[in-house]
Short mmCIF file of C-alpha atoms in Angstrom, two decimals:
data_model
loop_
_atom_site.label_atom_id
_atom_site.label_comp_id
_atom_site.label_asym_id
_atom_site.label_seq_id
_atom_site.Cartn_x
_atom_site.Cartn_y
_atom_site.Cartn_z
CA MET A 8 -79.68 59.95 -9.25
CA GLN A 9 -78.10 57.26 -11.40
CA THR A 10 -77.36 53.66 -10.44
CA GLU A 11 -76.38 50.47 -12.19
CA LEU A 12 -80.08 49.59 -12.64
CA SER A 13 -81.07 52.98 -14.07
CA ASN A 14 -78.14 52.84 -16.47
CA ARG A 15 -79.16 49.33 -17.51
CA LEU A 16 -82.66 50.54 -18.34
CA GLY A 17 -81.44 53.72 -19.97
CA VAL A 18 -83.09 56.28 -17.68
CA GLU A 19 -81.62 59.45 -16.23
CA HIS A 20 -82.90 59.05 -12.68
CA ALA A 21 -83.38 55.85 -10.66
CA VAL A 22 -86.95 56.91 -9.83
CA PHE A 23 -89.60 54.34 -10.73
CA GLY A 24 -93.06 55.88 -10.69
CA PHE A 25 -96.09 53.61 -10.35
CA THR A 26 -99.44 55.09 -11.38
CA PRO A 27 -102.79 53.98 -12.82
CA PHE A 28 -102.81 57.04 -15.11
CA PRO A 29 -101.14 56.87 -18.55
CA ALA A 30 -100.57 60.63 -18.64
CA VAL A 31 -98.67 60.47 -15.35
CA ALA A 32 -96.64 57.42 -16.36
CA ALA A 33 -95.62 59.07 -19.63
CA ALA A 34 -94.72 62.32 -17.87
CA ILE A 35 -92.55 60.40 -15.36
CA THR A 36 -90.65 58.82 -18.24
CA ARG A 37 -90.26 62.12 -20.09
CA ALA A 38 -88.95 63.75 -16.88
CA GLY A 39 -86.10 61.26 -16.76
CA GLY A 40 -87.62 58.62 -14.51
CA PHE A 41 -89.18 55.26 -15.33
CA GLY A 42 -92.97 55.35 -15.61
CA VAL A 43 -94.84 52.17 -14.64
CA LEU A 44 -98.49 51.95 -15.69
CA GLY A 45 -100.77 50.01 -13.34
CA ALA A 46 -102.86 47.55 -15.37
CA VAL A 47 -105.25 46.20 -12.75
CA ARG A 48 -108.20 48.37 -13.83
CA TYR A 49 -107.99 47.24 -17.46
CA THR A 50 -110.45 44.37 -17.60
CA ALA A 51 -110.93 44.96 -21.35
CA PRO A 52 -107.83 44.23 -23.48
CA ASP A 53 -108.70 46.87 -26.06
CA ALA A 54 -108.71 49.58 -23.37
CA LEU A 55 -105.19 48.63 -22.31
CA ALA A 56 -104.06 48.54 -25.93
CA ARG A 57 -105.51 52.02 -26.50
CA ASP A 58 -103.61 53.47 -23.54
CA LEU A 59 -100.37 51.70 -24.41
CA ASP A 60 -100.70 53.15 -27.92
CA TRP A 61 -101.02 56.55 -26.25
CA MET A 62 -97.97 55.84 -24.08
CA GLN A 63 -95.96 54.94 -27.15
CA ALA A 64 -96.87 58.26 -28.74
CA HIS A 65 -96.05 60.32 -25.63
CA THR A 66 -92.84 58.84 -24.21
CA ASP A 67 -90.44 60.06 -26.92
CA GLY A 68 -89.03 56.57 -27.40
CA LEU A 69 -87.96 56.41 -23.73
CA PRO A 70 -88.52 53.28 -21.61
CA TYR A 71 -91.54 52.48 -19.45
CA GLY A 72 -93.03 49.46 -17.68
CA LEU A 73 -96.27 47.76 -16.68
CA ASP A 74 -97.54 46.62 -13.28
CA VAL A 75 -100.00 43.71 -13.06
CA VAL A 76 -101.62 41.88 -10.16
CA MET A 77 -101.23 38.18 -10.82
CA PRO A 78 -101.43 35.43 -8.19
CA ALA A 79 -98.64 32.87 -8.30
CA ARG A 80 -101.20 30.07 -7.82
CA LYS A 81 -104.23 29.43 -9.98
CA VAL A 82 -107.61 28.27 -8.70
CA GLU A 83 -109.18 26.08 -11.39
CA GLY A 84 -112.86 25.99 -12.27
CA VAL A 85 -114.04 28.91 -10.11
CA SER A 86 -115.90 31.75 -11.83
CA GLU A 87 -116.60 35.25 -10.57
CA ALA A 88 -120.24 34.27 -10.03
CA ASP A 89 -119.14 31.30 -7.89
CA VAL A 90 -117.05 33.59 -5.73
CA GLU A 91 -119.74 36.25 -5.43
CA ALA A 92 -122.24 33.64 -4.24
CA MET A 93 -120.04 33.09 -1.17
CA ILE A 94 -120.71 36.61 0.16
CA PRO A 95 -122.89 36.41 3.32
CA GLU A 96 -126.20 38.27 3.31
CA GLU A 97 -125.21 39.99 6.58
CA HIS A 98 -122.37 41.75 4.80
CA ARG A 99 -124.59 42.81 1.91
CA ARG A 100 -127.04 44.36 4.40
CA PHE A 101 -124.18 46.16 6.15
CA VAL A 102 -123.12 47.81 2.90
CA THR A 103 -126.72 48.79 2.04
CA ASP A 104 -127.31 50.27 5.50
CA LEU A 105 -124.05 52.23 5.43
CA LEU A 106 -124.83 53.74 2.02
CA ASP A 107 -128.39 54.55 3.08
CA LYS A 108 -127.10 56.24 6.24
CA HIS A 109 -125.07 58.63 4.09
CA GLN A 110 -127.81 58.99 1.46
CA VAL A 111 -125.63 57.72 -1.38
CA PRO A 112 -127.71 57.62 -4.60
CA GLN A 113 -127.95 54.56 -6.80
CA LEU A 114 -125.99 54.46 -10.04
CA PRO A 115 -128.02 55.61 -13.06
CA GLU A 116 -129.94 52.83 -14.76
CA GLY A 117 -127.72 50.91 -17.14
CA GLU A 118 -124.47 52.24 -15.66
CA ALA A 119 -122.29 49.38 -14.45
CA ALA A 120 -120.09 49.54 -11.39
CA GLY A 121 -116.55 50.56 -12.22
CA TRP A 122 -113.43 48.65 -11.24
CA ARG A 123 -114.08 45.22 -9.76
CA ILE A 124 -111.82 42.66 -8.19
CA THR A 125 -111.79 40.78 -11.51
CA GLY A 126 -108.61 42.67 -12.28
CA TRP A 127 -106.95 40.51 -9.65
CA MET A 128 -107.86 37.22 -11.30
CA GLU A 129 -105.15 35.37 -13.20
CA GLN A 130 -107.11 35.00 -16.42
CA VAL A 131 -107.61 38.77 -16.58
CA ALA A 132 -103.93 39.45 -15.88
CA ARG A 133 -102.97 37.04 -18.66
CA THR A 134 -105.11 38.95 -21.17
CA GLN A 135 -103.34 42.13 -20.04
CA LEU A 136 -99.97 40.46 -20.65
CA ASP A 137 -101.03 39.22 -24.07
CA VAL A 138 -101.55 42.88 -24.98
CA ALA A 139 -98.48 44.23 -23.17
CA PHE A 140 -96.03 41.82 -24.79
CA ASP A 141 -96.85 43.43 -28.14
CA TYR A 142 -95.33 46.69 -26.85
CA PRO A 143 -91.70 47.53 -26.00
CA VAL A 144 -92.17 47.49 -22.22
CA LYS A 145 -88.86 47.19 -20.39
CA LEU A 146 -90.07 46.09 -16.96
CA LEU A 147 -92.96 43.90 -15.80
CA ALA A 148 -93.82 44.28 -12.12
CA ASN A 149 -96.19 42.11 -10.10
CA ALA A 150 -97.83 43.35 -6.93
CA LEU A 151 -99.06 39.97 -5.67
CA GLY A 152 -95.99 37.79 -5.27
CA SER A 153 -93.83 36.24 -7.96
CA PRO A 154 -95.53 35.80 -11.33
CA PRO A 155 -96.06 32.23 -12.57
CA PRO A 156 -92.89 30.66 -14.03
CA ASP A 157 -94.17 30.72 -17.62
CA VAL A 158 -94.81 34.45 -17.38
CA VAL A 159 -91.30 35.08 -16.06
CA GLN A 160 -89.84 33.01 -18.90
CA ARG A 161 -91.96 34.74 -21.52
CA ALA A 162 -90.82 38.15 -20.27
CA HIS A 163 -87.18 37.10 -20.22
CA ASP A 164 -87.47 35.72 -23.75
CA GLN A 165 -88.47 39.23 -24.84
CA GLY A 166 -85.71 40.94 -22.87
CA ILE A 167 -88.09 42.31 -20.24
CA LEU A 168 -86.94 42.58 -16.62
CA VAL A 169 -89.35 41.15 -14.03
CA ALA A 170 -89.90 42.73 -10.62
CA ALA A 171 -92.17 42.00 -7.66
CA LEU A 172 -93.05 43.73 -4.43
CA ALA A 173 -91.89 42.29 -1.11
CA GLY A 174 -92.96 43.21 2.41
CA SER A 175 -90.41 41.00 4.18
CA PRO A 176 -87.02 39.37 3.52
CA ARG A 177 -88.84 36.03 3.24
CA HIS A 178 -90.93 37.35 0.35
CA ALA A 179 -87.81 38.77 -1.27
CA LEU A 180 -85.98 35.45 -1.09
CA HIS A 181 -88.94 33.77 -2.78
CA HIS A 182 -88.69 36.29 -5.63
CA LYS A 183 -84.98 35.59 -6.00
CA ALA A 184 -85.60 31.83 -6.11
CA ALA A 185 -88.26 32.40 -8.78
CA GLY A 186 -85.68 34.00 -11.07
CA LEU A 187 -86.88 37.59 -10.83
CA ASP A 188 -84.59 40.48 -11.75
CA VAL A 189 -85.63 43.25 -9.35
CA VAL A 190 -87.17 43.27 -5.85
CA VAL A 191 -89.26 46.21 -4.63
CA ALA A 192 -88.91 46.41 -0.84
CA GLN A 193 -92.19 48.05 0.15
CA GLY A 194 -92.41 49.27 3.71
CA TYR A 195 -95.31 49.74 6.09
CA GLU A 196 -95.67 53.43 5.20
CA ALA A 197 -96.72 52.69 1.61
CA GLY A 198 -100.14 53.21 0.10
CA GLY A 199 -102.14 50.17 -0.97
CA HIS A 200 -101.32 46.63 0.10
CA THR A 201 -98.39 46.64 2.46
CA GLY A 202 -96.81 44.59 5.22
CA GLU A 203 -95.79 45.47 8.77
CA ILE A 204 -92.07 46.34 8.45
CA ALA A 205 -91.03 49.98 8.04
CA THR A 206 -89.04 51.03 4.98
CA MET A 207 -85.94 52.06 6.95
CA VAL A 208 -85.73 48.56 8.45
CA LEU A 209 -86.95 46.57 5.47
CA THR A 210 -84.73 48.01 2.73
CA PRO A 211 -81.29 46.97 4.06
CA GLU A 212 -82.62 43.57 5.13
CA VAL A 213 -83.94 42.87 1.63
CA VAL A 214 -80.73 44.20 0.05
CA ALA A 215 -78.70 41.76 2.14
CA ALA A 216 -81.10 38.87 1.53
CA VAL A 217 -81.18 39.01 -2.28
CA ASP A 218 -77.69 40.31 -3.08
CA PRO A 219 -76.66 40.82 -5.90
CA LEU A 220 -80.20 41.45 -7.24
CA PRO A 221 -81.07 45.16 -7.43
CA VAL A 222 -83.59 46.41 -4.87
CA LEU A 223 -85.92 49.40 -5.09
CA ALA A 224 -86.91 51.10 -1.83
CA ALA A 225 -90.63 51.88 -1.50
CA GLY A 226 -93.03 53.13 1.13
CA GLY A 227 -93.42 56.70 2.39
CA ILE A 228 -90.84 58.10 -0.04
CA GLY A 229 -91.59 61.41 -1.70
CA THR A 230 -88.55 63.68 -1.28
CA GLY A 231 -85.05 63.77 -2.70
CA GLU A 232 -83.60 63.40 0.77
CA GLN A 233 -85.51 60.14 1.17
CA ILE A 234 -84.22 58.94 -2.19
CA ALA A 235 -80.68 59.58 -0.98
CA ALA A 236 -81.46 57.64 2.19
CA GLY A 237 -82.80 54.71 0.16
CA LEU A 238 -79.65 54.58 -1.95
CA ALA A 239 -77.51 54.85 1.19
CA LEU A 240 -79.33 51.77 2.53
CA GLY A 241 -78.23 49.80 -0.53
CA ALA A 242 -81.16 50.25 -2.90
CA GLN A 243 -80.53 50.90 -6.58
CA GLY A 244 -83.52 53.16 -6.90
CA VAL A 245 -86.89 54.08 -5.41
CA TRP A 246 -90.46 53.11 -6.24
CA LEU A 247 -92.89 56.00 -5.78
CA GLY A 248 -96.67 55.79 -6.06
CA SER A 249 -98.68 58.07 -3.78
CA VAL A 250 -96.84 61.28 -4.60
CA TRP A 251 -98.23 61.30 -8.17
CA LEU A 252 -101.89 61.37 -7.05
CA THR A 253 -101.93 65.15 -6.67
CA THR A 254 -100.02 65.95 -9.85
CA GLU A 255 -101.70 68.01 -12.55
CA GLU A 256 -101.58 65.05 -14.94
CA ALA A 257 -103.44 62.69 -12.59
CA GLU A 258 -106.98 61.73 -13.56
CA LEU A 259 -108.74 61.47 -10.22
CA HIS A 260 -111.85 63.20 -11.66
CA SER A 261 -112.81 64.34 -8.16
CA ARG A 262 -111.99 67.77 -6.80
CA ARG A 263 -113.25 66.72 -3.38
CA LEU A 264 -110.88 63.74 -3.25
CA THR A 265 -107.97 65.89 -4.41
CA ALA A 266 -108.83 68.43 -1.70
CA LYS A 267 -108.90 65.68 0.94
CA LEU A 268 -105.46 64.47 -0.17
CA LEU A 269 -104.00 67.99 -0.11
CA ALA A 270 -105.39 68.59 3.38
CA ALA A 271 -104.38 65.23 4.88
CA GLY A 272 -101.48 64.76 7.27
CA PRO A 273 -99.27 61.69 7.72
CA GLY A 274 -101.58 60.44 10.48
CA ASP A 275 -104.70 60.56 8.32
CA THR A 276 -104.21 57.16 6.71
CA VAL A 277 -105.12 53.76 8.05
CA ARG A 278 -104.12 50.22 7.15
CA SER A 279 -107.51 48.59 6.59
CA ARG A 280 -108.99 45.52 4.91
CA ALA A 281 -112.08 47.50 3.84
CA LEU A 282 -111.07 47.80 0.18
CA THR A 283 -109.99 44.30 -0.85
CA GLY A 284 -109.88 42.06 2.21
CA LYS A 285 -106.11 42.41 2.60
CA PRO A 286 -104.46 45.17 4.67
CA ALA A 287 -104.11 48.24 2.45
CA ARG A 288 -103.09 51.73 3.53
CA GLN A 289 -105.64 54.35 2.48
CA LEU A 290 -107.20 57.60 3.62
CA ARG A 291 -109.07 57.14 6.85
CA THR A 292 -112.78 57.82 6.26
CA GLU A 293 -116.12 56.98 7.82
CA TRP A 294 -116.15 54.04 5.41
CA THR A 295 -112.93 52.53 6.80
CA ASP A 296 -114.01 53.33 10.36
CA ALA A 297 -117.28 51.46 9.85
CA TRP A 298 -115.52 48.34 8.53
CA ASP A 299 -112.92 48.42 11.30
CA ASP A 300 -115.53 48.88 14.05
CA PRO A 301 -115.72 45.69 16.19
CA ALA A 302 -119.50 46.14 16.30
CA GLY A 303 -119.74 45.49 12.55
CA PRO A 304 -119.57 42.18 10.69
CA GLY A 305 -115.88 42.59 9.84
CA THR A 306 -114.31 42.39 6.42
CA LEU A 307 -114.30 39.32 4.20
CA PRO A 308 -111.15 37.69 2.79
CA MET A 309 -109.91 38.52 -0.69
CA PRO A 310 -111.53 38.42 -3.24
CA LEU A 311 -114.93 38.45 -1.49
CA GLN A 312 -114.49 41.90 0.05
CA GLY A 313 -113.54 43.46 -3.27
CA LEU A 314 -116.58 42.00 -5.01
CA LEU A 315 -118.83 43.05 -2.14
CA VAL A 316 -117.82 46.73 -2.13
CA ALA A 317 -117.24 47.31 -5.88
CA GLU A 318 -120.59 48.92 -6.62
CA ALA A 319 -120.58 50.83 -3.34
CA ASN A 320 -117.19 52.35 -4.14
CA SER A 321 -118.42 53.34 -7.60
CA ARG A 322 -121.44 55.10 -6.08
CA ILE A 323 -119.32 56.89 -3.46
CA GLN A 324 -116.86 58.09 -6.09
CA ARG A 325 -119.47 59.06 -8.67
CA TYR A 326 -121.38 61.26 -6.25
CA GLU A 327 -118.28 62.35 -4.28
CA VAL A 328 -119.81 61.51 -0.91
CA GLU A 329 -117.17 63.26 1.14
CA PRO A 330 -117.38 61.40 4.49
CA LEU A 331 -116.91 58.06 2.67
CA LEU A 332 -114.61 59.24 -0.13
CA GLY A 333 -111.10 57.84 -0.01
CA THR A 334 -108.28 56.23 -1.96
CA PRO A 335 -105.19 54.12 -1.32
CA VAL A 336 -102.37 56.47 -0.32
CA GLY A 337 -99.25 56.27 1.82
CA GLN A 338 -98.11 58.29 4.82
CA ILE A 339 -96.22 60.64 2.48
CA VAL A 340 -99.63 62.26 1.91
CA GLY A 341 -98.62 64.81 4.57
CA ARG A 342 -96.09 66.24 2.10
CA MET A 343 -98.56 66.29 -0.79
CA ASN A 344 -99.92 69.77 -0.09
CA SER A 345 -100.07 71.36 -3.55
CA GLU A 346 -100.98 70.38 -7.09
CA ARG A 347 -97.85 70.34 -9.26
CA SER A 348 -96.81 68.95 -12.60
CA VAL A 349 -94.84 65.71 -12.71
CA GLN A 350 -91.86 67.71 -13.94
CA ALA A 351 -92.11 70.03 -10.93
CA VAL A 352 -92.12 66.99 -8.62
CA PHE A 353 -88.96 65.74 -10.33
CA ASP A 354 -87.32 69.15 -9.98
CA ASP A 355 -87.98 69.04 -6.23
CA LEU A 356 -86.72 65.46 -6.00
CA THR A 357 -83.43 66.26 -7.72
CA ARG A 358 -82.88 69.40 -5.62
CA GLY A 359 -83.58 67.49 -2.42
CA PHE A 360 -81.25 64.70 -3.47
CA GLU A 361 -78.46 67.21 -4.15
CA ARG A 362 -78.99 68.84 -0.73
CA ALA A 363 -78.77 65.47 0.99
CA VAL A 364 -75.61 64.45 -0.85
CA ASP A 365 -73.98 67.82 -0.10
CA ARG A 366 -74.90 67.49 3.57
CA ILE A 367 -73.35 64.02 3.82
CA ASN A 368 -70.23 65.20 2.01
CA ARG A 369 -69.84 68.03 4.52
CA ILE A 370 -70.29 65.64 7.44
CA ALA A 371 -67.67 63.37 5.91
CA GLY A 372 -65.29 66.29 5.45
CA ARG A 373 -65.27 66.04 1.68
CA VAL A 374 -66.30 69.66 1.06
#
């Protein structure tokens, strides 16, 4: 599964694996792919530095990358407290009532809520980059549009390729105009924030729009046959995220959530604004149903929704309240029906890719 882009980066397989877990990212790289560590949860620079130190020690000198969430435009003079003050009381009551309905306990005294939307603010992303640029990362990806021009220049000055996700050809053209090196064409089937165009349609349109920039196909991909299809559509690799959630190296810290993922089918996800205020594909739960119910107050725009539900999500996850327990995940969840090592996933991907190539060769009369 080699392409011009994978050869340029020095990896065996053109499989780019996004994950928030350092152990998974390192295992992806060691298996011959390109591990990309998600940085959004690292609001403390020393925590990111600690995990990048660990990555350095566990990737055998092989390449890896970092994914940040950095808005292209900055809003000056607005603090987190200013933003949080904009949350209506009606929405706060809705969250309280929903948690009370499911008897979700409070966090222990002194225990702060976990991940907050602060990881999406530019000043936080810049502290992450200040740390990351001290490490030999080979790719910097941004999940929220093109990074600011000075960030792109800084990365290029250090020989780092810059990528960004695109949900439409229009987004992809913006990335090309911004001087980016790689475009990730993420289809509707993907987990997390995603647009409305399916991967099979989006990939060739983005390939044509940004030629000769390399494109990675993303969204609902989790088999070798799908990788072959992505390359046949003109992509130079694939970007996989959801499939790593049920690997043995993943750090979900919740057996109930893992069980829900293993039991879910492709129809058990929903594209909802309940998590951040922007449409994000995730497991369908009573939490997402409540927010999507027309009888409720409706979700708030980003970043208000993320600030509103941060503590609630921490309580749901800490106590594993099953009806409300979910996570961003794509429609490929229907194929994620056993816990396997990252290496075992790669073995299946390569075998599936070989089967697909052999099948096409037979159809073409080359065998």
